[in-house]
XYZ file of C-alpha atoms in Angstrom:
696
model
C 84.633 56.118 114.336
C 88.099 57.637 114.004
C 88.211 61.372 113.841
C 90.477 64.117 112.630
C 91.291 67.081 114.851
C 91.966 70.625 113.589
C 93.713 73.028 115.980
C 93.813 76.753 115.179
C 95.569 79.627 116.915
C 92.446 81.667 117.704
C 88.746 80.939 118.269
C 87.683 83.115 115.310
C 89.955 81.202 112.925
C 88.774 77.864 114.341
C 85.159 78.849 113.720
C 85.971 79.632 110.088
C 87.611 76.226 109.662
C 84.578 74.631 111.309
C 82.204 76.418 108.925
C 84.181 75.331 105.864
C 84.467 71.753 107.169
C 80.774 71.615 108.030
C 81.397 71.058 111.739
C 78.182 72.308 113.304
C 76.726 69.227 114.959
C 77.525 70.127 118.562
C 79.601 72.535 120.567
C 81.730 71.511 123.520
C 83.528 73.687 126.056
C 86.435 74.999 123.947
C 85.814 72.951 120.807
C 83.341 72.095 118.011
C 82.577 68.561 116.889
C 80.761 66.578 114.210
C 80.656 62.868 113.434
C 84.142 62.706 111.915
C 85.808 66.031 112.786
C 86.761 68.027 115.871
C 87.896 71.687 115.747
C 89.597 73.363 118.695
C 91.822 76.350 119.294
C 94.551 77.933 121.314
C 94.164 81.499 122.564
C 97.608 82.609 121.468
C 100.257 80.988 123.670
C 99.064 78.310 126.097
C 102.547 77.270 127.264
C 105.579 79.347 128.196
C 109.139 78.917 129.493
C 109.485 78.597 133.258
C 111.274 81.182 135.382
C 114.596 80.145 137.015
C 112.965 79.436 140.387
C 111.131 76.507 138.745
C 114.564 74.888 138.391
C 115.630 75.731 141.947
C 113.808 77.874 144.493
C 117.166 79.448 145.402
C 117.317 81.006 141.922
C 114.432 83.303 142.809
C 116.992 85.504 144.537
C 119.136 87.506 142.144
C 122.771 86.778 142.887
C 125.961 86.969 140.840
C 126.905 83.533 142.187
C 124.097 81.947 140.144
C 125.006 83.726 136.872
C 125.228 82.873 134.103
C 122.075 80.774 134.260
C 122.352 78.195 131.433
C 120.076 75.197 132.025
C 120.962 71.974 130.257
C 117.288 71.166 129.770
C 114.638 73.900 129.612
C 111.418 73.717 131.614
C 108.005 74.813 130.382
C 104.661 75.378 132.058
C 101.041 76.111 131.213
C 100.123 79.795 131.455
C 97.744 80.020 134.467
C 94.982 82.163 132.939
C 94.559 79.822 129.935
C 94.933 76.543 131.830
C 91.317 75.549 131.176
C 91.691 75.786 127.390
C 95.004 73.951 127.527
C 93.341 71.081 129.365
C 90.614 70.992 126.720
C 93.128 70.982 123.870
C 95.350 68.420 125.612
C 92.496 65.992 126.173
C 91.351 66.328 122.539
C 94.855 65.754 121.189
C 95.105 62.576 123.243
C 91.603 61.234 122.606
C 91.736 57.660 121.402
C 89.311 58.265 118.532
C 91.497 61.083 117.127
C 94.032 59.587 114.759
C 94.978 62.598 112.586
C 95.858 66.097 113.805
C 95.815 69.067 111.423
C 97.921 71.909 112.826
C 96.326 75.186 111.653
C 98.109 77.751 113.824
C 99.451 80.817 111.989
C 101.774 79.870 109.151
C 105.058 81.179 110.513
C 107.726 80.646 113.138
C 105.619 81.873 116.052
C 102.572 79.859 115.034
C 104.763 76.779 114.756
C 106.130 77.398 118.259
C 102.649 77.826 119.756
C 101.576 74.352 118.620
C 104.869 72.574 119.296
C 104.807 73.714 122.930
C 101.245 72.424 123.333
C 102.165 69.116 121.686
C 105.195 68.803 123.974
C 103.339 69.692 127.169
C 100.367 67.439 126.315
C 102.690 64.493 125.521
C 100.891 63.753 122.266
C 102.118 60.347 121.024
C 104.020 60.180 117.744
C 101.737 57.355 116.662
C 99.143 59.953 115.728
C 99.407 61.396 112.226
C 100.257 65.108 112.399
C 99.855 67.317 109.334
C 100.730 71.012 108.922
C 98.226 73.310 107.189
C 100.106 76.229 105.627
C 97.928 78.988 104.163
C 98.358 82.545 102.876
C 94.834 83.842 103.462
C 91.615 82.998 105.282
C 89.514 82.512 102.146
C 87.557 79.301 101.805
C 89.480 78.319 98.680
C 92.864 78.824 100.398
C 91.831 76.951 103.552
C 90.604 74.012 101.484
C 93.868 74.034 99.519
C 95.879 74.133 102.743
C 94.013 71.127 104.153
C 94.267 69.234 100.882
C 98.022 69.879 100.584
C 98.887 69.560 104.294
C 102.372 68.133 104.817
C 103.769 66.002 107.651
C 104.856 68.077 110.648
C 108.363 66.629 110.330
C 108.908 68.765 107.231
C 108.721 71.822 109.494
C 111.158 70.544 112.132
C 113.873 73.036 111.158
C 111.381 75.886 111.520
C 110.468 74.463 114.921
C 114.155 74.331 115.952
C 114.478 77.980 114.917
C 111.408 78.916 116.956
C 112.667 77.146 120.098
C 116.098 78.755 119.728
C 114.618 82.221 119.277
C 112.710 81.780 122.541
C 115.769 80.382 124.348
C 117.880 83.239 123.032
C 115.484 85.909 124.269
C 115.069 84.055 127.567
C 118.791 83.553 128.282
C 119.837 87.047 127.235
C 116.918 88.671 129.035
C 117.354 86.827 132.331
C 121.162 86.794 132.492
C 121.833 90.306 131.246
C 118.935 91.933 133.114
C 119.950 90.264 136.379
C 123.662 90.992 135.952
C 123.173 94.678 135.111
C 120.508 95.135 137.801
C 122.783 93.633 140.444
C 125.655 95.866 139.355
C 123.884 99.103 138.448
C 120.247 98.853 139.604
C 120.883 100.973 142.683
C 122.689 103.600 140.590
C 119.817 103.709 138.096
C 117.156 104.170 140.746
C 119.188 106.834 142.511
C 119.087 108.877 139.313
C 115.510 108.164 138.191
C 113.801 109.321 141.346
C 110.284 109.673 139.952
C 110.030 105.894 139.499
C 109.442 103.084 141.917
C 112.377 100.701 142.036
C 112.950 99.066 138.699
C 115.391 96.573 137.277
C 117.611 97.131 134.253
C 115.575 95.428 131.547
C 117.632 94.079 128.630
C 116.518 92.210 125.518
C 118.212 90.938 122.373
C 116.234 93.174 119.985
C 114.669 95.633 122.416
C 117.996 96.989 123.710
C 119.384 97.391 120.200
C 116.338 99.460 119.188
C 116.661 101.567 122.338
C 120.284 102.219 121.400
C 119.293 103.354 117.905
C 116.877 105.950 119.304
C 119.288 107.199 121.990
C 122.171 107.426 119.502
C 120.000 109.492 117.162
C 119.043 111.764 120.067
C 122.721 112.421 120.850
C 123.446 113.131 117.183
C 120.731 115.791 117.300
C 122.030 117.286 120.557
C 125.620 117.492 119.335
C 124.650 118.884 115.944
C 125.865 122.399 115.190
C 124.121 124.196 112.346
C 126.469 125.294 109.602
C 125.404 128.205 107.389
C 126.257 128.153 103.695
C 125.649 130.535 100.827
C 124.449 129.638 97.349
C 124.610 131.932 94.335
C 121.520 132.129 92.125
C 121.355 133.853 88.766
C 118.542 135.158 86.546
C 119.077 134.945 82.792
C 117.212 136.688 79.969
C 116.365 135.574 76.434
C 113.946 137.576 74.255
C 112.716 139.467 77.318
C 111.872 136.231 79.117
C 113.668 135.082 82.228
C 114.795 131.773 83.666
C 116.732 130.901 86.846
C 120.016 129.087 87.313
C 122.169 127.920 90.202
C 125.942 128.273 90.261
C 128.103 125.199 90.860
C 131.866 124.939 91.128
C 132.453 122.386 88.373
C 135.793 121.820 86.650
C 136.991 125.045 85.005
C 135.531 127.240 87.746
C 137.791 129.612 89.624
C 136.571 127.900 92.809
C 136.814 124.255 91.701
C 138.067 122.172 94.667
C 138.462 125.359 96.709
C 138.534 125.006 100.534
C 136.093 127.933 100.597
C 133.330 125.690 99.247
C 130.526 124.043 101.158
C 129.911 121.190 98.754
C 129.923 122.140 95.080
C 127.132 124.691 95.066
C 127.729 126.854 98.102
C 130.292 128.760 100.130
C 131.146 128.600 103.800
C 131.431 132.387 104.029
C 129.064 135.029 102.697
C 131.987 137.240 101.670
C 133.209 134.601 99.206
C 129.781 134.397 97.604
C 129.687 138.193 97.312
C 133.130 138.150 95.703
C 131.884 135.661 93.076
C 128.852 137.837 92.331
C 131.089 140.892 92.031
C 133.316 139.096 89.512
C 130.258 138.137 87.453
C 128.377 141.465 87.541
C 130.974 144.255 87.809
C 131.833 146.445 86.095
C 129.252 144.803 83.807
C 127.715 141.309 83.541
C 129.965 138.710 81.939
C 128.978 137.343 78.560
C 126.887 134.173 78.798
C 125.907 131.452 76.388
C 124.084 128.115 76.459
C 126.766 125.458 76.793
C 124.487 122.405 76.670
C 120.846 121.390 76.496
C 119.835 117.867 77.457
C 116.368 116.413 76.981
C 115.482 112.999 78.314
C 112.573 110.971 79.562
C 112.499 109.554 83.065
C 110.322 106.658 84.140
C 108.924 106.051 87.594
C 107.783 102.470 88.128
C 104.886 101.434 90.364
C 106.310 100.606 93.806
C 106.746 97.052 95.032
C 103.876 95.529 96.987
C 103.455 95.886 100.742
C 105.171 93.795 103.336
C 104.258 94.510 106.934
C 107.135 96.964 107.517
C 106.201 99.046 104.454
C 102.570 99.126 105.504
C 103.500 100.130 109.058
C 105.713 102.919 107.740
C 103.028 104.315 105.428
C 100.314 103.991 108.085
C 102.426 106.068 110.452
C 102.404 108.853 107.861
C 98.838 108.525 106.596
C 96.915 107.612 109.741
C 99.314 108.589 112.544
C 99.031 105.149 114.117
C 101.746 103.027 115.699
C 103.113 99.772 114.233
C 101.190 97.576 116.690
C 97.969 99.404 115.795
C 98.714 98.871 112.095
C 99.271 95.166 112.683
C 95.991 94.921 114.598
C 94.113 96.620 111.740
C 95.597 94.490 108.957
C 95.165 91.335 111.078
C 91.459 92.147 111.265
C 91.346 92.536 107.482
C 93.072 89.161 107.187
C 90.608 87.445 109.492
C 87.736 88.949 107.486
C 89.281 87.291 104.381
C 89.912 90.663 102.726
C 93.724 90.480 102.511
C 96.459 87.861 102.591
C 98.664 86.966 105.569
C 100.061 90.185 107.087
C 103.185 89.055 108.976
C 105.357 88.875 105.896
C 108.754 90.293 104.950
C 108.257 89.794 101.206
C 107.257 92.582 98.806
C 106.708 90.304 95.818
C 104.404 87.471 94.773
C 105.176 83.847 94.067
C 105.012 82.604 90.488
C 102.183 80.238 91.478
C 100.070 83.116 92.806
C 100.896 85.275 89.770
C 99.381 82.683 87.439
C 96.066 82.829 89.333
C 96.037 86.587 89.954
C 93.030 87.090 87.687
C 90.842 85.678 90.475
C 91.920 88.441 92.849
C 91.227 91.087 90.200
C 87.799 89.724 89.279
C 86.835 89.630 92.920
C 87.478 93.375 93.254
C 84.825 94.335 90.681
C 82.334 95.005 93.442
C 84.707 97.355 95.299
C 83.963 101.013 94.600
C 87.554 102.257 94.788
C 88.848 99.543 92.440
C 86.085 99.670 89.806
C 87.421 102.657 87.766
C 90.832 100.995 87.322
C 89.856 97.426 86.464
C 88.700 98.015 82.844
C 92.201 99.147 81.795
C 93.730 95.986 83.311
C 91.102 93.758 81.703
C 91.155 95.375 78.256
C 94.956 95.407 78.065
C 95.346 92.046 79.827
C 98.244 93.456 81.826
C 97.831 90.666 84.377
C 99.207 88.209 81.840
C 102.929 87.651 82.061
C 103.059 89.116 85.562
C 105.495 86.348 86.556
C 108.084 87.927 84.247
C 108.034 91.266 86.079
C 109.907 92.508 89.151
C 106.748 91.977 91.214
C 107.193 88.188 91.157
C 110.267 86.463 92.584
C 110.146 83.098 94.328
C 113.691 83.577 95.680
C 112.635 86.624 97.719
C 109.885 84.750 99.558
C 110.465 82.774 102.738
C 107.173 81.966 104.480
C 104.653 84.228 102.736
C 104.339 86.539 99.748
C 103.374 90.231 99.864
C 100.142 91.595 101.351
C 97.488 91.842 98.619
C 93.684 91.858 98.494
C 92.122 88.414 98.124
C 89.202 89.753 96.081
C 86.895 88.013 98.560
C 84.956 88.944 101.666
C 83.710 92.259 100.236
C 80.510 91.897 102.241
C 82.609 92.610 105.336
C 83.461 96.102 104.034
C 80.242 97.436 105.559
C 81.414 96.365 109.008
C 84.886 97.944 108.833
C 85.914 100.783 111.116
C 87.123 103.927 109.259
C 90.852 103.163 109.609
C 90.312 99.562 108.516
C 88.434 100.728 105.419
C 91.176 103.209 104.544
C 93.924 100.647 105.011
C 92.094 98.202 102.779
C 91.924 100.900 100.091
C 95.662 101.546 100.453
C 96.443 97.833 99.983
C 94.085 97.517 97.000
C 95.496 100.574 95.232
C 99.094 99.439 95.708
C 98.091 96.045 94.267
C 96.272 97.507 91.243
C 99.132 99.879 90.434
C 101.473 97.021 89.478
C 99.253 96.299 86.458
C 99.706 99.853 85.152
C 102.647 101.318 83.187
C 105.282 103.608 84.713
C 104.725 107.336 84.973
C 106.845 109.174 82.397
C 108.440 112.590 82.897
C 110.112 114.836 80.329
C 113.204 116.417 81.839
C 115.129 119.351 80.410
C 118.552 120.261 81.775
C 120.405 123.416 80.680
C 123.964 124.567 81.447
C 124.811 128.250 81.031
C 128.450 129.290 80.744
C 129.059 132.679 82.387
C 132.723 133.555 81.804
C 134.575 130.626 83.404
C 131.662 129.837 85.715
C 128.594 127.708 85.066
C 124.952 127.855 86.111
C 122.525 124.956 85.984
C 118.756 124.825 85.622
C 116.203 122.154 84.872
C 112.490 121.500 84.540
C 110.511 118.313 84.686
C 106.933 117.753 83.617
C 104.683 114.728 83.748
C 103.813 113.571 80.226
C 102.254 110.164 80.971
C 100.437 109.571 84.266
C 100.817 105.807 84.156
C 100.011 104.297 87.562
C 99.870 107.584 89.501
C 96.064 108.076 89.436
C 95.613 104.539 90.830
C 97.522 105.550 93.967
C 95.337 108.608 94.589
C 93.522 107.805 97.837
C 89.872 108.784 98.123
C 90.317 109.923 101.739
C 93.022 112.518 101.136
C 93.284 115.572 98.931
C 97.013 115.116 98.585
C 97.869 114.318 94.988
C 100.593 111.987 93.787
C 103.735 113.665 92.394
C 102.234 114.474 88.998
C 102.788 118.227 88.774
C 105.558 119.968 86.883
C 108.773 120.271 88.860
C 111.495 122.844 88.422
C 114.669 123.631 90.275
C 118.372 124.087 90.338
C 119.515 121.109 92.374
C 120.668 121.562 95.936
C 122.416 119.993 98.899
C 119.370 118.365 100.398
C 120.435 119.654 103.806
C 119.252 123.234 103.845
C 116.330 124.368 105.924
C 114.057 126.385 103.686
C 110.402 127.276 103.750
C 109.043 125.405 100.764
C 110.295 125.527 97.203
C 112.430 128.391 95.920
C 110.177 130.994 94.291
C 111.660 131.631 90.856
C 108.947 134.042 89.770
C 108.449 131.896 86.673
C 105.503 129.605 86.031
C 106.734 126.000 85.867
C 105.066 125.323 82.500
C 106.402 128.577 81.033
C 109.860 127.657 82.295
C 109.678 124.278 80.596
C 108.597 125.856 77.318
C 111.331 128.488 77.512
C 114.053 125.950 78.273
C 112.766 123.856 75.400
C 113.543 126.706 73.002
C 117.121 127.061 74.140
C 119.819 125.749 71.817
C 123.504 125.144 72.362
C 125.534 128.261 71.506
C 122.726 130.776 72.099
C 123.748 133.967 73.873
C 121.770 134.943 76.972
C 122.047 137.888 79.347
C 122.857 137.643 83.039
C 120.367 140.075 84.566
C 120.881 139.445 88.264
C 122.884 137.473 90.813
C 121.862 137.016 94.427
C 122.731 135.017 97.495
C 120.450 132.352 98.933
C 121.426 131.537 102.507
C 120.856 128.040 103.885
C 121.982 126.018 106.825
C 122.569 122.362 107.537
C 119.854 120.591 109.490
C 120.217 117.912 112.176
C 119.233 114.290 111.630
C 115.523 113.626 112.008
C 114.177 111.735 114.974
C 112.706 108.350 114.254
C 108.962 108.093 114.006
C 106.973 104.916 114.521
C 107.174 104.094 110.812
C 110.783 104.987 110.089
C 112.033 103.013 113.109
C 110.357 99.916 111.642
C 112.198 100.483 108.350
C 115.457 100.962 110.248
C 114.829 97.714 112.138
C 114.156 95.944 108.863
C 117.467 97.209 107.479
C 119.833 96.591 110.400
C 119.769 100.061 111.874
C 119.893 102.036 108.644
C 116.982 104.267 107.704
C 116.922 103.409 104.003
C 114.093 105.252 102.282
C 114.909 104.133 98.745
C 112.700 101.130 98.077
C 114.999 99.585 95.472
C 117.924 99.577 97.904
C 115.737 98.180 100.672
C 114.791 95.303 98.400
C 118.451 94.574 97.686
C 119.522 94.198 101.320
C 116.409 92.345 102.483
C 117.181 89.703 105.071
C 119.524 91.704 107.302
C 116.923 93.012 109.716
C 116.544 93.356 113.478
C 113.654 91.234 114.707
C 111.002 89.989 112.288
C 107.832 91.387 110.769
C 105.876 89.459 113.412
C 107.811 90.852 116.408
C 108.903 94.440 115.646
C 105.668 96.147 116.640
C 105.493 94.239 119.926
C 109.106 95.129 120.753
C 108.414 98.822 120.265
C 105.250 98.566 122.326
C 107.221 97.025 125.194
C 109.768 99.867 125.105
C 106.888 102.327 125.455
C 105.224 100.282 128.213
C 108.368 100.107 130.373
C 108.940 103.847 129.828
C 112.269 103.556 128.036
C 110.845 105.346 124.997
C 108.019 107.820 124.513
C 105.679 108.055 121.522
C 104.005 111.311 120.553
C 100.681 109.965 119.312
C 99.934 113.057 117.256
C 103.232 113.185 115.347
C 104.310 109.542 115.934
C 107.793 110.872 116.831
C 109.813 108.631 119.175
C 112.141 109.991 121.867
C 113.991 108.339 124.761
C 113.039 108.946 128.369
C 115.625 109.757 131.011
C 115.220 106.225 132.328
C 115.677 104.712 128.863
C 118.747 106.794 128.157
C 120.393 105.798 131.423
C 119.667 102.111 130.799
C 121.212 102.538 127.343
C 124.301 104.096 128.936
C 124.625 101.157 131.352
C 124.540 98.739 128.423
C 126.914 100.871 126.331
C 129.629 100.790 128.986
C 129.036 97.200 130.128
C 128.079 95.139 127.071
C 128.204 97.361 123.961
C 127.688 94.335 121.686
C 124.002 94.420 122.659
C 123.648 97.799 120.956
C 125.081 96.697 117.609
C 122.383 96.505 114.900
C 124.650 94.394 112.703
C 125.316 91.890 115.482
C 121.620 91.745 116.405
C 120.744 91.210 112.748
C 123.329 88.429 112.542
C 121.509 86.546 115.327
C 118.285 86.812 113.349
C 120.078 85.647 110.228
C 121.418 82.704 112.198
C 117.892 81.708 113.169
C 116.951 81.834 109.493
C 119.910 79.544 108.830
C 118.545 77.052 111.361
C 115.108 77.216 109.702
C 116.715 76.612 106.318
C 118.850 73.750 107.613
C 122.228 75.412 106.930
C 123.045 75.772 110.667
C 122.419 73.022 113.207
C 120.508 73.552 116.420
C 123.570 72.463 118.429
C 125.891 74.903 116.653
C 123.568 77.805 117.328
C 122.987 76.803 120.954
C 126.742 76.704 121.624
C 127.283 80.119 120.063
C 124.458 81.501 122.198
C 125.760 80.096 125.467
C 129.312 81.293 124.758
C 127.984 84.790 124.087
C 126.023 84.843 127.347
C 129.055 83.638 129.358
C 131.281 86.273 127.792
C 128.989 89.236 128.450
C 128.066 88.216 131.992
C 131.797 87.847 132.665
C 132.375 91.405 131.416
C 129.747 92.798 133.779
C 131.212 90.949 136.757
C 134.761 92.106 136.001
C 134.133 95.812 135.370
C 132.798 98.742 137.370
C 131.669 101.590 135.157
C 129.960 103.833 137.704
C 132.538 106.585 137.222
C 131.761 106.759 133.495
C 128.031 106.527 134.203
C 128.143 109.441 136.631
C 129.828 111.590 133.995
C 127.253 110.517 131.425
C 124.409 111.313 133.810
C 125.668 114.863 134.243
C 125.560 115.370 130.489
C 122.253 113.609 129.854
C 120.264 115.067 132.765
C 120.565 118.587 131.344
C 118.094 117.572 128.628
C 115.330 116.365 130.946
C 113.100 118.110 133.428
C 114.029 117.312 137.000
C 111.395 114.926 138.429
C 109.707 115.487 141.727
C 111.519 113.428 144.294
C 109.693 110.538 145.873
C 110.888 108.813 148.965
C 112.137 105.330 148.235
C 110.713 102.624 150.421
C 113.122 101.361 152.981
C 114.891 98.229 151.848
C 113.703 98.523 148.243
C 116.118 97.751 145.486
C 119.061 95.538 144.857
C 122.210 96.286 146.780
C 125.370 97.067 144.882
C 127.909 94.324 144.518
């Protein structure tokens, strides 16, 4: 009897496929089998690229004469510690009674690469029918759909080309650039990092760019000089009630466009601020009147759904966990069928999913945290027409849509660890919020004319909660931004302890401002100086660095803007956490687990300096993002594999040539003198005789 073979990426996923397919007749060593079906699995990668010495034993020695290393044909080998499972998988793929192979590895570039390498190494004949199962969750319904709609593997050839090129790119850049820089500057590095055993200069396409982002931010902080500035605040009176205002140098002001200004609402020198106050208060306060009153409503929409980067950023803040820990948690939720595929860049749903979204909602009825919010959605049928909203956009989806709850697997909730349970709640609440209306604020803005000068004040109060209560987590007392807000504006750069205390209750202020009419006379009772100072840039934390990687080196906190420039990132949702983890493991960066703040180590900073002087292109976020965009072009079929390969090899030749031609040790010594002042001197350890790579 001919059989069909299903191959998954992990044993746990294979077992779920086997359960759904009814494969429980007998268990082999590394596979499950019934009369007509066999299910087996990889354990992540089974095959990898060979090191240079596999091409020629002489290449084991690092030597400039053998660089650049650009093989015409790449070699691959089975990873030793998983050889047994590879042999099992290989024999099953080539069994004569297996005529159809269903590829069920993770639905993405990396999952595609894992199977293609196995297929290549096992020499699986093309006479066998090979079908690709592409799914968005681990639910029984989705797995059955994926099997039913499986497409020929050939339809994913461009994705496969992209996967192979990504691996070749990382391999060629890593080996050539690490060897070249180690040969040239390895001795210098180890001379100056004396608390380490000898180490090479490790360089990677994405890793080095991220290191550069962190080091650059650190130097911005070190070079920052705080600048004091002085704001002028006024207190006005109407019918024995008081309200605050902040002076700004708008057109008509004596100080409009004055070089004495620090921005429009402050002065560089305290004396200038005092002079303004004197002109307003002496010999008596100037006459004041209400020049304008503006009332308007502001809406705040529910945020877009989670992609992996957004979830990693929020988890850093909420749970103080790193991106790789976040990925591990959400992967577990995925494998328990609770949420959809986590390694996604999309923050929207597909139109096909939107039409069936009622199933997800109905499935959440048994979830305690969702139950209070479902009746509103059901009664108002807000799930209908979802495909017409900003939360659905087929054009913004590449491999997978946003992370949402499946509405299934709720029985597994009892087995979740605390962080897993909290993260599931976060995902569910974000999902439910898109079926609720915006929050609505009433904003009042008042301008007071004081002689030729003007003061500004405003108040904002929540009038319709909309989606805000849905996003109130059960595990934190922190409330969503629903309280009344008041203020005068500001630079956004001053360091102050909390909000400015106006001495006026926010609700009273709103009511008072609401009574003000244009042309009313008010009294200026007091003017005072509020001193502030500029603050340095913030260090990256484990969440904000992920956002910066997603947006080509820019820390863009505005979610609308992030959505607009999607697709220009460094690395992918599947790789960013692992890249950061590697930088921590090789001691180029340090992570404060309590605060999740990231800082460079002395070693990391010196490696960054070597790269900056020798091959600065490797530190460019835009260039790194362009490589990733090129890989997407290969996957989409707009760039050929040959075109990309040529561009890659030319780039490697050029940068290796630069390293060979230049000697930057003079610049590096100067840099070391500057950088070392910021690190504690390590205890010296004697270097073993003969260790290291000699200078060339």
